Coordinates of C-alpha atoms in Angstrom, one line a residue:
Chain A
M75 CA 85.4 -24.1 26.6
G76 CA 85.2 -26.4 29.6
R77 CA 86.2 -29.4 30.6
R78 CA 84.4 -32.3 28.3
Y79 CA 83.3 -35.9 29.0
T80 CA 82.1 -39.0 27.8
G81 CA 79.8 -42.0 28.6
N82 CA 77.9 -44.7 27.2
G83 CA 75.4 -47.0 28.1
T84 CA 73.5 -50.1 26.7
A85 CA 69.6 -50.8 28.1
A86 CA 66.8 -52.6 26.0
S87 CA 64.0 -50.2 24.4
G88 CA 60.3 -49.9 25.1
A89 CA 57.6 -47.3 25.6
N90 CA 59.4 -44.6 28.0
K91 CA 62.8 -46.5 28.4
T92 CA 65.9 -44.1 29.5
C93 CA 68.9 -45.7 28.1
L94 CA 71.4 -43.0 29.6
N95 CA 70.7 -40.1 31.8
L96 CA 73.5 -37.2 32.4
I97 CA 72.8 -36.2 35.7
S98 CA 73.7 -32.6 37.0
A99 CA 75.0 -31.4 40.1
A100 CA 74.0 -28.6 42.1
T101 CA 77.5 -26.7 41.1
I102 CA 77.7 -27.1 37.9
R103 CA 75.6 -26.8 34.7
P104 CA 76.7 -30.0 32.2
A105 CA 76.3 -28.9 28.8
L106 CA 75.2 -32.1 26.0
Y107 CA 77.0 -31.1 22.8
D108 CA 77.2 -34.7 21.2
L109 CA 75.2 -37.3 21.1
V110 CA 75.1 -40.6 19.3
I111 CA 72.5 -43.7 19.7
G112 CA 72.7 -47.0 17.3
S113 CA 72.2 -50.3 18.0
V114 CA 74.6 -53.7 17.9
A115 CA 71.5 -56.2 17.5
T116 CA 70.8 -57.9 14.9
P117 CA 69.8 -55.8 12.1
A118 CA 66.0 -56.0 11.8
D119 CA 63.5 -53.4 11.1
A120 CA 62.0 -51.3 14.1
A121 CA 60.9 -48.1 13.9
V122 CA 61.7 -46.6 17.4
K123 CA 61.1 -42.9 18.3
W124 CA 63.8 -41.3 21.1
H125 CA 63.5 -38.2 23.3
V126 CA 66.1 -36.1 24.5
A127 CA 64.3 -34.7 27.6
R128 CA 65.0 -32.9 30.7
T129 CA 64.2 -35.0 34.1
T130 CA 64.2 -33.8 37.5
A131 CA 64.6 -37.1 39.5
V132 CA 67.0 -39.7 38.8
G133 CA 65.2 -42.9 39.8
T134 CA 66.8 -45.8 40.1
E135 CA 69.7 -46.7 38.3
G136 CA 70.7 -50.3 37.3
S137 CA 74.2 -48.6 37.0
G138 CA 75.7 -46.1 36.8
F139 CA 78.8 -44.6 34.3
T140 CA 81.8 -43.0 35.6
P141 CA 82.3 -39.9 33.3
I142 CA 85.4 -40.4 31.2
A143 CA 87.6 -36.8 31.0
L144 CA 88.8 -36.5 27.5
D145 CA 92.0 -34.5 29.2
P146 CA 93.2 -36.9 31.3
G147 CA 95.1 -33.8 33.0
D148 CA 91.2 -32.8 34.2
P149 CA 89.8 -33.9 37.5
A150 CA 86.7 -36.2 38.1
S151 CA 83.3 -34.8 36.8
L152 CA 80.8 -33.3 38.9
A153 CA 77.9 -34.6 36.1
D154 CA 77.0 -38.3 36.6
Y155 CA 75.8 -40.7 34.3
A156 CA 73.1 -43.1 35.0
V157 CA 72.4 -46.6 32.8
A158 CA 69.3 -49.1 32.4
H159 CA 67.0 -47.6 34.8
S160 CA 64.4 -50.6 36.8
S161 CA 62.7 -47.3 38.1
E162 CA 62.5 -44.5 35.1
P163 CA 63.9 -40.9 35.9
T164 CA 61.4 -38.2 36.4
Y165 CA 60.6 -36.6 33.1
T166 CA 59.3 -32.7 33.0
S167 CA 56.6 -32.5 30.8
N168 CA 56.7 -30.7 27.9
A169 CA 60.6 -30.3 28.2
V170 CA 61.3 -32.8 24.9
L171 CA 64.9 -31.3 23.6
L172 CA 65.2 -33.3 20.6
Q173 CA 63.3 -36.1 19.0
I174 CA 64.8 -38.8 16.7
S175 CA 62.4 -41.3 14.9
M176 CA 64.6 -44.1 13.1
N177 CA 65.1 -47.8 12.2
Q178 CA 67.0 -49.9 14.5
R179 CA 69.0 -50.3 11.0
N180 CA 70.2 -46.2 11.4
T181 CA 72.7 -44.7 13.6
F182 CA 72.0 -41.3 14.8
R183 CA 74.3 -38.6 15.5
W184 CA 73.6 -35.0 16.7
V185 CA 76.6 -32.7 17.5
A186 CA 76.1 -29.4 18.8
A187 CA 77.7 -26.3 17.1
P188 CA 79.6 -23.7 19.9
G189 CA 76.6 -22.3 21.9
G190 CA 73.9 -24.6 20.8
E191 CA 74.6 -27.4 23.6
M192 CA 71.9 -28.5 25.7
V193 CA 72.4 -27.4 29.0
A194 CA 70.7 -28.8 32.1
P195 CA 70.5 -26.6 35.3
A196 CA 72.7 -26.6 38.1
T197 CA 70.3 -28.6 40.5
A198 CA 71.1 -32.0 41.9
S199 CA 69.4 -34.9 40.4
N200 CA 68.4 -32.6 37.7
G201 CA 69.5 -33.5 33.8
L202 CA 68.9 -34.9 30.5
G203 CA 67.8 -38.7 29.9
C204 CA 67.8 -40.0 26.6
K205 CA 65.2 -42.1 26.3
T206 CA 62.9 -44.7 23.8
V207 CA 59.3 -43.2 23.7
S208 CA 57.8 -46.2 21.8
V209 CA 59.2 -48.5 19.5
S210 CA 57.4 -51.0 17.1
T211 CA 58.0 -54.1 17.8
G212 CA 60.8 -55.9 20.3
T213 CA 62.6 -54.6 23.0
T214 CA 66.5 -54.7 21.3
A215 CA 68.9 -53.1 23.1
Y216 CA 70.4 -49.7 21.9
E217 CA 73.8 -48.2 22.9
V218 CA 73.9 -44.3 23.5
V219 CA 77.2 -42.3 23.7
M220 CA 76.8 -39.0 25.5
F221 CA 79.8 -36.1 25.1
H222 CA 79.2 -33.2 27.8
E223 CA 81.0 -30.4 29.0
E224 CA 81.0 -28.4 32.3
Chain B
M233 CA 77.7 -39.7 0.5
S234 CA 76.3 -36.7 2.7
D235 CA 72.9 -35.7 1.3
K236 CA 72.5 -32.6 3.5
K237 CA 69.9 -30.8 1.8
W238 CA 67.8 -29.1 5.0
T239 CA 70.1 -26.1 6.5
A240 CA 70.2 -23.0 7.9
L241 CA 72.0 -19.9 7.7
R242 CA 73.3 -20.4 11.7
P243 CA 72.5 -23.8 12.7
K244 CA 73.0 -24.9 15.9
G245 CA 73.6 -28.2 15.6
T246 CA 74.2 -30.9 12.8
S247 CA 71.9 -34.4 12.9
I248 CA 73.6 -37.1 10.6
L249 CA 71.2 -40.2 10.0
S250 CA 73.0 -43.4 8.5
G251 CA 72.0 -46.4 7.7
P252 CA 71.4 -49.0 4.8
D253 CA 69.8 -46.6 2.7
G254 CA 72.5 -43.7 2.8
V255 CA 73.2 -40.3 4.9
I256 CA 70.7 -37.9 6.0
E257 CA 72.3 -34.7 6.9
A258 CA 70.3 -31.6 8.3
D259 CA 70.9 -28.9 10.4
T260 CA 69.3 -27.8 13.5
L261 CA 67.8 -25.0 15.3
Q262 CA 67.8 -24.1 18.7
C263 CA 65.2 -22.0 20.6
V264 CA 66.4 -19.4 22.3
H265 CA 63.4 -20.0 25.2
C266 CA 63.1 -23.9 26.0
G267 CA 66.8 -24.8 24.5
C268 CA 65.3 -27.7 22.4
H269 CA 66.3 -28.3 19.1
W270 CA 64.7 -29.4 15.7
Q271 CA 65.7 -30.3 12.1
V272 CA 65.4 -27.4 9.7
Q273 CA 62.8 -28.7 7.2
P274 CA 61.0 -26.6 5.3
G275 CA 57.7 -27.5 4.4
S276 CA 57.0 -29.1 7.3
G277 CA 53.9 -26.6 8.2
K278 CA 55.2 -26.8 11.8
L279 CA 54.5 -23.2 12.9
R280 CA 57.9 -22.0 14.2
G281 CA 59.0 -18.3 15.1
F282 CA 61.4 -16.1 16.0
C283 CA 61.9 -13.8 19.1
S284 CA 62.8 -10.1 17.8
R285 CA 64.0 -9.5 21.8
C286 CA 66.3 -12.4 21.8
N287 CA 67.0 -12.1 18.2
G288 CA 67.0 -16.0 17.4
P289 CA 64.4 -18.6 16.3
V290 CA 61.3 -20.0 18.8
C291 CA 60.3 -23.5 18.4
G292 CA 56.4 -22.4 18.7
P293 CA 53.2 -21.2 20.3
Q294 CA 54.3 -23.0 23.4
C295 CA 57.4 -20.7 23.4
S296 CA 55.8 -17.5 22.9
E297 CA 56.2 -15.9 25.8
C298 CA 59.8 -14.2 25.9
V299 CA 61.6 -16.3 28.5
P300 CA 65.4 -16.6 27.3
M301 CA 67.1 -19.8 28.1
E302 CA 69.4 -18.8 30.5
R303 CA 66.4 -17.2 32.4
Q304 CA 64.6 -20.4 32.2
L305 CA 67.9 -22.4 33.8
E306 CA 67.7 -19.7 36.5
I307 CA 63.9 -20.5 37.7
M308 CA 64.5 -24.4 37.2
E309 CA 67.4 -23.4 39.6
G310 CA 65.7 -21.6 42.1
S311 CA 67.0 -18.3 41.7
S312 CA 64.6 -16.4 39.3
N313 CA 60.7 -16.5 39.5
G314 CA 58.6 -17.1 36.4
T315 CA 57.1 -14.2 36.3
E316 CA 57.4 -10.8 34.2
V317 CA 57.8 -12.3 30.8
S318 CA 56.5 -10.8 27.6
T319 CA 55.7 -11.5 24.0
S320 CA 58.1 -10.6 21.4
V321 CA 57.7 -13.3 18.7
I322 CA 57.3 -13.1 14.8
W323 CA 55.6 -16.3 13.7
T324 CA 57.2 -17.9 10.3
P325 CA 55.7 -21.4 9.2
G326 CA 57.1 -24.2 7.8
S327 CA 61.3 -24.0 9.1

């Protein structure tokens, strides 16, 4: 098993709004194995469609999130996380790895079975982005938590 | 209470959707070519396939060419080209 790390981010939802982007590096293939999506905003009804998809450029992040090693003895992660983009990452067309439609009141979790991880290529600035594709109403903030190994 | 009705014999993941109305759990399968996941949903009407060369499920007609996930990653990394593909998929509706 590779070294495991976690990162999280909060961002407003909307049409094609990235909440959290796992950015690869030229030396490793980060593998996403756990994903949690939820909102702490005042409960309300809003239908949201989420995509986890491949990215090839990082865009402009509002802030970064340094991955936290689950084992404190591990070195710093080679991959990185980006949060709350002012300029969206570039998504590869037809490369949606997971699609979820849910109500704002829901919390979603996806966990990979061993060997079922979503793997990003070992290419700098490539990665896996988690974004809201469409929202029925409002711009409610959502939290996304990712766990990856590398 | 868990209500895991949508299951697969060899799942590649599990999704859990929890909310005021309860919990919905479903297994996910992974395309052996592009690596995407989908919830197992019998009767969905979506056309899925099975690659007899990779010995695993395929997400749809757009992945009918046998380019294994490892090969696709190498193509993305630029260490392999996308030529020399073949088709070896058996289609199974609604899984």
